[in-house]
PDB file of C-alpha atoms and ligand atoms in Angstrom:
ATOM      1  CA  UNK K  27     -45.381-102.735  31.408  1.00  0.00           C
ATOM      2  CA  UNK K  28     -42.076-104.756  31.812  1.00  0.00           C
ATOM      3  CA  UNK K  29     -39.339-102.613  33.837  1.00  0.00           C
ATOM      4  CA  UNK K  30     -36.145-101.660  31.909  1.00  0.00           C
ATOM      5  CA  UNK K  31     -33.203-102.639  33.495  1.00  0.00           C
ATOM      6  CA  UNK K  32     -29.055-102.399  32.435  1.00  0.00           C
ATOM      7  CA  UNK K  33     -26.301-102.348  34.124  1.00  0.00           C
ATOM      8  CA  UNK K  34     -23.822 -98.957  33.066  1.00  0.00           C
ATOM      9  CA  UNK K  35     -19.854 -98.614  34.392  1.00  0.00           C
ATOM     10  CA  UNK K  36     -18.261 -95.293  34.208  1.00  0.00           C
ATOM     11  CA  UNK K  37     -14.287 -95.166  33.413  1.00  0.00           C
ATOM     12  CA  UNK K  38     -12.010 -93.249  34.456  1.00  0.00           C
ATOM     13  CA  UNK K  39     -12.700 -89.557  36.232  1.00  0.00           C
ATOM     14  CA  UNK K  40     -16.333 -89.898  35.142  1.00  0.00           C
ATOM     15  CA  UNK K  41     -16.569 -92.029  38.711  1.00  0.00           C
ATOM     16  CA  UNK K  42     -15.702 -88.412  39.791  1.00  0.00           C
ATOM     17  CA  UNK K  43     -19.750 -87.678  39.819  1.00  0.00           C
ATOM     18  CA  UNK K  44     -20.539 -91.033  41.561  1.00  0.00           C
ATOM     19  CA  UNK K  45     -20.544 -90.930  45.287  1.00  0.00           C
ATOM     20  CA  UNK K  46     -19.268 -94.444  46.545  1.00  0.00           C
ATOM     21  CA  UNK K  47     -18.744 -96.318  43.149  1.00  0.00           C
ATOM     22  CA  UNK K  48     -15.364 -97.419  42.483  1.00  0.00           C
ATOM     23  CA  UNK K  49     -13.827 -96.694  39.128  1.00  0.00           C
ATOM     24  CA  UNK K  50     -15.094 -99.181  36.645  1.00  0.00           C
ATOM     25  CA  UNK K  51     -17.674-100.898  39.049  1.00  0.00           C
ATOM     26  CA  UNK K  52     -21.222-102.009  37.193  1.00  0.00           C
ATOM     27  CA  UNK K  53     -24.289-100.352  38.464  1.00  0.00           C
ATOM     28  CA  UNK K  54     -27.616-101.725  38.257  1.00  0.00           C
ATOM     29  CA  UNK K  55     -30.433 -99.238  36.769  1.00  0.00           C
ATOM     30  CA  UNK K  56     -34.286-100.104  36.458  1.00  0.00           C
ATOM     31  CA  UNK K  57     -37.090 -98.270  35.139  1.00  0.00           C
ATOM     32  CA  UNK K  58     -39.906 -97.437  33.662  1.00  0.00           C
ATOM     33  CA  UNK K  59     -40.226 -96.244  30.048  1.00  0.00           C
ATOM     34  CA  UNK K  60     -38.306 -94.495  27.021  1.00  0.00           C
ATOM     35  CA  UNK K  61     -35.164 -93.493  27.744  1.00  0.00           C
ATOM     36  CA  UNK K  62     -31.912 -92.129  26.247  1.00  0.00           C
ATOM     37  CA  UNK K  63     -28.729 -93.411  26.909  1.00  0.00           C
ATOM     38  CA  UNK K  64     -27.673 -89.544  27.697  1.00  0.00           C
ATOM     39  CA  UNK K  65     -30.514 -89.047  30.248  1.00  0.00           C
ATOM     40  CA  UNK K  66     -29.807 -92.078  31.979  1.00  0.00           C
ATOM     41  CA  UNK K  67     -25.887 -90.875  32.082  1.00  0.00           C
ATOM     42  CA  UNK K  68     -27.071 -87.504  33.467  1.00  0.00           C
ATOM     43  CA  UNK K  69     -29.644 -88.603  35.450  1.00  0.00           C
ATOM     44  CA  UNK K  70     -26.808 -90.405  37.712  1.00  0.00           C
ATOM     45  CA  UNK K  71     -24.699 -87.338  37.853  1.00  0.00           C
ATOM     46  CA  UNK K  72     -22.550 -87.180  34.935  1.00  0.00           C
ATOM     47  CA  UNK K  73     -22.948 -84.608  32.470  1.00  0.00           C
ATOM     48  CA  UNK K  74     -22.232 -85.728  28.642  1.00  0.00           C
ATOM     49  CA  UNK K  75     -19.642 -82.960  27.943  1.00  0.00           C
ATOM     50  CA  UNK K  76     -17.304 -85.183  29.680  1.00  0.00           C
ATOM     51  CA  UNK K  77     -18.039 -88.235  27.834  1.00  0.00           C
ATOM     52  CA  UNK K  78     -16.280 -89.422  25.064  1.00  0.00           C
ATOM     53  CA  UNK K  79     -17.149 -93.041  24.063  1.00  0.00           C
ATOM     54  CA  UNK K  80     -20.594 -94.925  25.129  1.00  0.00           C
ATOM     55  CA  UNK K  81     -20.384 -98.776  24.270  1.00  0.00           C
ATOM     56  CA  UNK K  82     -23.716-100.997  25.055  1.00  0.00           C
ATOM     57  CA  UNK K  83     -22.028-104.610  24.542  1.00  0.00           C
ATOM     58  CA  UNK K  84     -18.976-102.866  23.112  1.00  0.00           C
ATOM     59  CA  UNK K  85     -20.453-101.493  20.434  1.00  0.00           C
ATOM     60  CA  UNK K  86     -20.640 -97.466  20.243  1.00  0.00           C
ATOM     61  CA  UNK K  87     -23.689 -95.351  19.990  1.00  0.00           C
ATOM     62  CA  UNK K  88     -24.637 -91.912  20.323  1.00  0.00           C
ATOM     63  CA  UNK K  89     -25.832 -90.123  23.279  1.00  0.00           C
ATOM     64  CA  UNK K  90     -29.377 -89.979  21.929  1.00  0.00           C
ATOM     65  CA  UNK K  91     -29.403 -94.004  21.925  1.00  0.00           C
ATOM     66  CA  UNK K  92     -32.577 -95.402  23.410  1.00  0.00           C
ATOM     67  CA  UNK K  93     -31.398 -97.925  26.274  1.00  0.00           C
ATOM     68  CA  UNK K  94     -32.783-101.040  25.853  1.00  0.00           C
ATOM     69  CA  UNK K  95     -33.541-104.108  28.738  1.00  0.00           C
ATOM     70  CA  UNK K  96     -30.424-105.458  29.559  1.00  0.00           C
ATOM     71  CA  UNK K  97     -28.206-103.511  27.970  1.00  0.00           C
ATOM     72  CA  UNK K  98     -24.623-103.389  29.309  1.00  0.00           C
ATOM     73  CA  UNK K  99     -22.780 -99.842  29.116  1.00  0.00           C
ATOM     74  CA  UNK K 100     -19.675 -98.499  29.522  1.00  0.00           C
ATOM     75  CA  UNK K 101     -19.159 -94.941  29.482  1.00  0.00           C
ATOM     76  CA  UNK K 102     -15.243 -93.313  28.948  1.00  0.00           C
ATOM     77  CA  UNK K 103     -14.703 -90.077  29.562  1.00  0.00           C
ATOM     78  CA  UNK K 104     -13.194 -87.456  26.449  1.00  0.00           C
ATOM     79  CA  UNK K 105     -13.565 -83.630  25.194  1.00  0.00           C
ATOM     80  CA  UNK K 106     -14.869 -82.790  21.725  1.00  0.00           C
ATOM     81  CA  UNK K 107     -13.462 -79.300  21.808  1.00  0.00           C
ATOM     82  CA  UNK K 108     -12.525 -76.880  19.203  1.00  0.00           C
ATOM     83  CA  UNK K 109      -8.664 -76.549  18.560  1.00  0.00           C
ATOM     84  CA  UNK K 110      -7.462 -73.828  18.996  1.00  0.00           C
ATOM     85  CA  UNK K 111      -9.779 -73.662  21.865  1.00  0.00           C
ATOM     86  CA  UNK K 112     -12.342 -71.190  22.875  1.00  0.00           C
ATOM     87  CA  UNK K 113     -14.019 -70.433  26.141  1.00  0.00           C
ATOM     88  CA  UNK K 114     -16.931 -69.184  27.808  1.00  0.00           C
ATOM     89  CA  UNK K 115     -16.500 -68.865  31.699  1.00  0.00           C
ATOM     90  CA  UNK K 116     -19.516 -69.412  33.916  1.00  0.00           C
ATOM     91  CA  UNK K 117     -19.489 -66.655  37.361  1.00  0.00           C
ATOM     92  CA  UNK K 118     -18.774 -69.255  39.742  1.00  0.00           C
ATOM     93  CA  UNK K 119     -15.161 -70.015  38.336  1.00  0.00           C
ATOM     94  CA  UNK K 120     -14.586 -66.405  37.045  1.00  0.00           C
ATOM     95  CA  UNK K 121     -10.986 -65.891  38.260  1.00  0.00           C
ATOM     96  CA  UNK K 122      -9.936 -68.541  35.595  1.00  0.00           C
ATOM     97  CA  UNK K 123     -10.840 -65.623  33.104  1.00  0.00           C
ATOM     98  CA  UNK K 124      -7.843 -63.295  33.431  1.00  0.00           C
ATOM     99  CA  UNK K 125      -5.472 -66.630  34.173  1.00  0.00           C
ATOM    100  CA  UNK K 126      -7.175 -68.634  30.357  1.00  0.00           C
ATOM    101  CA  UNK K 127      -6.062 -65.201  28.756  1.00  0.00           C
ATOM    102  CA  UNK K 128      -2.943 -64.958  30.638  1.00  0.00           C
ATOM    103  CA  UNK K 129      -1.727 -68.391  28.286  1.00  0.00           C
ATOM    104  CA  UNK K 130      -3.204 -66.871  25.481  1.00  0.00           C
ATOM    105  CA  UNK K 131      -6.949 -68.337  25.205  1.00  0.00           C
ATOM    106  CA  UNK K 132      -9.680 -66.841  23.478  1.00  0.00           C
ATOM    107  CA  UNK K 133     -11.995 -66.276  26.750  1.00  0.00           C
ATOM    108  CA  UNK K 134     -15.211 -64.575  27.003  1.00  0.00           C
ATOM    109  CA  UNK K 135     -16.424 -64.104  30.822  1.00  0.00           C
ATOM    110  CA  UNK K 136     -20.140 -64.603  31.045  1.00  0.00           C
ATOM    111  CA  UNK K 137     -20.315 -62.254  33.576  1.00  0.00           C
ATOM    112  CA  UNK K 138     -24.025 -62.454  35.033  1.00  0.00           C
ATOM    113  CA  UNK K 139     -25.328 -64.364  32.019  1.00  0.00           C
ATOM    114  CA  UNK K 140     -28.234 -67.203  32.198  1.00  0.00           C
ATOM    115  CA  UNK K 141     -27.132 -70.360  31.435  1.00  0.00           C
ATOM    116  CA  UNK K 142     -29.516 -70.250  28.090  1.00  0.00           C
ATOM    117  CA  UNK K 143     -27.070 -67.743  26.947  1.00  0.00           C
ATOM    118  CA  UNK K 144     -24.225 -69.264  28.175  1.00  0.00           C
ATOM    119  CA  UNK K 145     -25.215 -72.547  26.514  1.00  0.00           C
ATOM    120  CA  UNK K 146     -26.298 -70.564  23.176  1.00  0.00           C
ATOM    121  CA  UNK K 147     -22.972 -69.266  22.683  1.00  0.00           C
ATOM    122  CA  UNK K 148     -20.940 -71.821  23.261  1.00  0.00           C
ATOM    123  CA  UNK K 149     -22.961 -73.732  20.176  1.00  0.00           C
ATOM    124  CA  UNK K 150     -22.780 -70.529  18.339  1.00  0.00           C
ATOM    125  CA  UNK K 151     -19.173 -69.924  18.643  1.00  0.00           C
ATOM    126  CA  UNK K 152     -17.619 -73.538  19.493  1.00  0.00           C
ATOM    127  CA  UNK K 153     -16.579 -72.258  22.471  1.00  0.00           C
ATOM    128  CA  UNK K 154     -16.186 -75.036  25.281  1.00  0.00           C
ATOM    129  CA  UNK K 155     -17.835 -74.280  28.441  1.00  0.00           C
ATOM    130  CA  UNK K 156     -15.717 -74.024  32.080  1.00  0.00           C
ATOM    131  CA  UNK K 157     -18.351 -73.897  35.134  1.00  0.00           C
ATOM    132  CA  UNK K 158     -18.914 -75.577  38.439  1.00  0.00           C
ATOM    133  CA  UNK K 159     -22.463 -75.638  37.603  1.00  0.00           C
ATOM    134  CA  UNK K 160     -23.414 -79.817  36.352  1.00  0.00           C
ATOM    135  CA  UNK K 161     -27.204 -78.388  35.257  1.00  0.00           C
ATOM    136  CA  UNK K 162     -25.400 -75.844  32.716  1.00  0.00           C
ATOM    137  CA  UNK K 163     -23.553 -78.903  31.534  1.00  0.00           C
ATOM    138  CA  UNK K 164     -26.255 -80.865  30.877  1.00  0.00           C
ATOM    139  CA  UNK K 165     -28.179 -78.569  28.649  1.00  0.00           C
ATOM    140  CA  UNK K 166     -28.249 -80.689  25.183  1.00  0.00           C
ATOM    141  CA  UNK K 167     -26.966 -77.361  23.170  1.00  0.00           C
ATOM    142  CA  UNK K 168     -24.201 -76.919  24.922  1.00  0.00           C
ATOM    143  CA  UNK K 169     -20.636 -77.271  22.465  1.00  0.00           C
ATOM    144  CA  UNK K 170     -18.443 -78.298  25.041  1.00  0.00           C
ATOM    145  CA  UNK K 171     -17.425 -77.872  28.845  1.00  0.00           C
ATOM    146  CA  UNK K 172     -15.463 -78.963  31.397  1.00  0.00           C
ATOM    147  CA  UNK K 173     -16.709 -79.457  35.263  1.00  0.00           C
ATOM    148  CA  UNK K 174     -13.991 -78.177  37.224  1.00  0.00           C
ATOM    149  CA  UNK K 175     -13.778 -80.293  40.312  1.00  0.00           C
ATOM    150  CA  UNK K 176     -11.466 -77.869  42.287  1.00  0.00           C
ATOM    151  CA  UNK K 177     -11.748 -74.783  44.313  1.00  0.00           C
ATOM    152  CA  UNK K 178      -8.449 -72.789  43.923  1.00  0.00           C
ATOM    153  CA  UNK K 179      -7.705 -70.917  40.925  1.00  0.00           C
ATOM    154  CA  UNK K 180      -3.914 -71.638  40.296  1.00  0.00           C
ATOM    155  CA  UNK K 181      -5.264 -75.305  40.684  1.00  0.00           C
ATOM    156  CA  UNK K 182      -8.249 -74.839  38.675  1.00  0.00           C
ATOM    157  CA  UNK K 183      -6.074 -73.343  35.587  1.00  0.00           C
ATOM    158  CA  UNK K 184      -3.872 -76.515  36.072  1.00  0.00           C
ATOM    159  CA  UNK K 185      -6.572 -78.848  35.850  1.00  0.00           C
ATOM    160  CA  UNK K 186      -8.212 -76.958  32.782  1.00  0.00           C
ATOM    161  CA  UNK K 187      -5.028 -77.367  31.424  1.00  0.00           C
ATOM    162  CA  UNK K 188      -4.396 -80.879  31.924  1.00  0.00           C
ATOM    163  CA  UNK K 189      -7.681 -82.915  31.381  1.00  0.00           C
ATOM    164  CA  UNK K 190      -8.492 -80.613  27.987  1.00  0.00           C
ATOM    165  CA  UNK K 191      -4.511 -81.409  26.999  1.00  0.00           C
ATOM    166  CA  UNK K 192      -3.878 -77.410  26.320  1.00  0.00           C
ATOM    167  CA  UNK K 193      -0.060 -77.462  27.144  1.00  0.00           C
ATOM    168  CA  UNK K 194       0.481 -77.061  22.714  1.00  0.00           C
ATOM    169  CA  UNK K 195      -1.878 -74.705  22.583  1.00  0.00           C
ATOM    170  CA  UNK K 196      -0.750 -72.136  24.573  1.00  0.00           C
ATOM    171  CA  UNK K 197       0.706 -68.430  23.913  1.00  0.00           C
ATOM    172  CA  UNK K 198       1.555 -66.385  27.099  1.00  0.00           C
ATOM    173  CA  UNK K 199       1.176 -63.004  27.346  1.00  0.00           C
ATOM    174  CA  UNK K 200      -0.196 -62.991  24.212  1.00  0.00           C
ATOM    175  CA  UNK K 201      -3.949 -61.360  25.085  1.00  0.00           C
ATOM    176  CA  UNK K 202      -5.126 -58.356  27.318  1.00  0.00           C
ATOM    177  CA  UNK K 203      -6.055 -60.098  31.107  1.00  0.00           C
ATOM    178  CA  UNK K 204      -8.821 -57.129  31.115  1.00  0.00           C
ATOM    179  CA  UNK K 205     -10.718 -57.471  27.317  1.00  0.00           C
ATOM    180  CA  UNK K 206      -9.702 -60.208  25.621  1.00  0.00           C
ATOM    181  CA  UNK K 207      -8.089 -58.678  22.865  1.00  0.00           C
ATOM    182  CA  UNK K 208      -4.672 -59.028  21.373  1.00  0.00           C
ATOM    183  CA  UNK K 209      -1.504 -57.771  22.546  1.00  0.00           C
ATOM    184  CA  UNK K 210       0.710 -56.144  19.740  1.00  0.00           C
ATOM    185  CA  UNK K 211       4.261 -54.776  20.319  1.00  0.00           C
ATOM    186  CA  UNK K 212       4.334 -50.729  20.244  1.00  0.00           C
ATOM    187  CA  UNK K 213       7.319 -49.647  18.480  1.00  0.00           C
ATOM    188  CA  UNK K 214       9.717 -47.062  20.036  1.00  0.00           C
ATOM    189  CA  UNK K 215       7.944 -44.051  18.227  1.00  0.00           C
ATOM    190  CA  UNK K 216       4.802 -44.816  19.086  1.00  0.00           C
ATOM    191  CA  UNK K 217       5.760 -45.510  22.968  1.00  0.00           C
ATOM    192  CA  UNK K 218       7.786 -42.309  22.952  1.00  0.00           C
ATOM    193  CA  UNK K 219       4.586 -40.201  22.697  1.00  0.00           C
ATOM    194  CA  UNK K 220       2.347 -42.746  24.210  1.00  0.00           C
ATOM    195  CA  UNK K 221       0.346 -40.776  27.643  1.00  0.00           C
ATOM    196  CA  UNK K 222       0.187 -44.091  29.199  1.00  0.00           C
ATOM    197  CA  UNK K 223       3.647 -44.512  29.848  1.00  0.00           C
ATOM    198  CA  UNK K 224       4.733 -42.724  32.984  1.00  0.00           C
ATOM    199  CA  UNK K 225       8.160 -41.649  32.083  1.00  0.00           C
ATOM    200  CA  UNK K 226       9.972 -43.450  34.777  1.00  0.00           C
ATOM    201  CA  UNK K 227       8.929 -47.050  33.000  1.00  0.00           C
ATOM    202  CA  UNK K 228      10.887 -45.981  30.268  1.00  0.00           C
ATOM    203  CA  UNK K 229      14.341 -45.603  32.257  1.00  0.00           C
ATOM    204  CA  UNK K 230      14.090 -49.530  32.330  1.00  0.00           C
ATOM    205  CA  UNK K 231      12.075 -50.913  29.793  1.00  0.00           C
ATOM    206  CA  UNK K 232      11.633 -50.167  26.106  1.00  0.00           C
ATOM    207  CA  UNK K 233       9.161 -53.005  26.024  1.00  0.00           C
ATOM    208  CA  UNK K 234       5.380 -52.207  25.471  1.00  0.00           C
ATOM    209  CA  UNK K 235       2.433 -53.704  24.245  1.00  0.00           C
ATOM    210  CA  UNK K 236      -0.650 -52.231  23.161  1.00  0.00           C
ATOM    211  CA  UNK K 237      -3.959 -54.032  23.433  1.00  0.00           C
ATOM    212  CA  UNK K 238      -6.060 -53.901  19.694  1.00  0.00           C
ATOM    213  CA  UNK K 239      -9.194 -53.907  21.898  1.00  0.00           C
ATOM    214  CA  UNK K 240      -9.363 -51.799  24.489  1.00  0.00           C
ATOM    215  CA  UNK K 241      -6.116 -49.620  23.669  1.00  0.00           C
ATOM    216  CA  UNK K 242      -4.070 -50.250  27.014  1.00  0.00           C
ATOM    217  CA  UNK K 243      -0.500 -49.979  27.076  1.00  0.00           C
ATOM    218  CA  UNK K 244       1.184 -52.877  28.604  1.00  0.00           C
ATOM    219  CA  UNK K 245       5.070 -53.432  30.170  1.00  0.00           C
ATOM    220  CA  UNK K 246       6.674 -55.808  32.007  1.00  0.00           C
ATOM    221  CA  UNK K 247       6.061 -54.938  35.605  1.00  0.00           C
ATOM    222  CA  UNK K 248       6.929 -56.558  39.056  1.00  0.00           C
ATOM    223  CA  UNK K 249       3.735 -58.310  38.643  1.00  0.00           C
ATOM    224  CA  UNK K 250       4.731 -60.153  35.860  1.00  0.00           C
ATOM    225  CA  UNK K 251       7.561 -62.068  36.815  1.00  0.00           C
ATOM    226  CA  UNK K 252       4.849 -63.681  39.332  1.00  0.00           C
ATOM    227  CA  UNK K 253       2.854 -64.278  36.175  1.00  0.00           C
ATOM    228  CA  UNK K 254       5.857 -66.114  34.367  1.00  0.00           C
ATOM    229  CA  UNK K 255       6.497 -68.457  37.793  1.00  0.00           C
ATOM    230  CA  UNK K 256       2.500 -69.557  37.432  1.00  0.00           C
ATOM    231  CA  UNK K 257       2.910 -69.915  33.819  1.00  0.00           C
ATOM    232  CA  UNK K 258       6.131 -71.976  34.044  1.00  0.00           C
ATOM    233  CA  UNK K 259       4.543 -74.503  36.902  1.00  0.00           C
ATOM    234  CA  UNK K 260       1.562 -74.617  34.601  1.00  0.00           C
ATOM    235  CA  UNK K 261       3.355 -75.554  31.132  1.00  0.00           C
ATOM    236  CA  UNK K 262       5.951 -77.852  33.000  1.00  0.00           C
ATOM    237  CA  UNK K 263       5.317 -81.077  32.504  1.00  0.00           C
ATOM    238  CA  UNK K 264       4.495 -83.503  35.909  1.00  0.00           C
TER     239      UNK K 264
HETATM  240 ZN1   ZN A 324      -7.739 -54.975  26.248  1.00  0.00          ZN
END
């Protein structure tokens, strides 16, 4: 049986997955066999949530494409997410969770969850995937996701931010760090029998915000003006 063999360039911060490629530069690929265009992609690192366009000779298919001999591909990189976005946070980049619902993101935490669950709801609910686990994002049911490339999570949140374009999107302080729910403003005669509120708070503040989920009364602590700095390095634009 005759070999199968294309050459494939990923654009942009796809080359991101490709140890020493340069942006843009053709790669040769031979084989043996059926084969999809996205299982070729993966199979060299990338996973298709990133992927936007896929052009053999310029013209553009669908990740379920069979390759063909001699086919020439370029692959651009792009998010199909669901506006307003939704999340689903894998364990190994769980400190985005409180820092997603700190702008205002719907963001469930799949706290201990298999990636067949993980991947099940983010179909299920459109919700776009954040993880530093490439195998997760490579599952075919998977919505959406993002692979965040760094470590830190002040960095992490910017880069979320950035590559998904988020900045219109967001609403801080508008959602409970702890459950997800919404924040709604507690008037004065609610607050003024509320046993959350230690009554020193309200010598400064008549501010307060009750979460519809899980019932906690919020204020505007010391900790939040360290909140606002992050938020207002995050939204400004570079
Ligand atoms: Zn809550």
């Amino acid at each position: 049986m005759k070999p199968i063999a294309v050459t494939i360039r990923f654009h942009e911060e796809l080359n991101d997955f490709l140890p020493r490629h340069e942006p843009g530069q053709a790669i040769a690929v031979t084989w043996h066999g059926r084969r999809t265009v996205k299982d070729l992609i993966e199979s060299l690192g990338v996973p298709h949530v990133e992927i936007d366009i896929i052009q053999i000779h310029g013209t553009t298919v669908g990740l379920d494409y069979l390759v063909r001999d001699q086919d020439d591909i370029d692959v651009h990189p792009g998010f199909h997410i669901t506006r307003p976005p939704r999340f689903v946070i894998d364990d190994n980049v769980a400190k985005l969770v409180p820092l997603l619902r700190m702008l205002g993101f719907d963001t469930l935490y799949a706290q201990g969850a298999t990636d067949s669950w993980i991947a099940t709801i983010s179909k299920q609910e459109g919700r776009t995937i954040v993880s530093r686990d490439k195998g997760l994002l490579k599952r075919k049911e998977v919505h959406s996701g993002l692979y965040v490339r760094s470590t830190r999570p002040p960095e992490q949140l910017r880069e979320v931010v950035e590559r998904l374009q988020l900045r219109e999107f967001c609403q801080p302080f508008t959602r409970c760090l702890s459950c997800n729910g919404i924040l709604l403003s507690l008037d004065a005669d609610e607050a003024a029998v509320n046993p959350q509120i230690p009554p020193g708070v309200r010598t400064w503040t008549n501010e307060f915000f009750q979460c519809n989920g899980c019932h906690k009364v919020f204020w505007k602590g010391s900790h939040h003006q360290s909140m606002e700095r992050l938020v207002h390095q995050i939204l400004r634009h570079p």
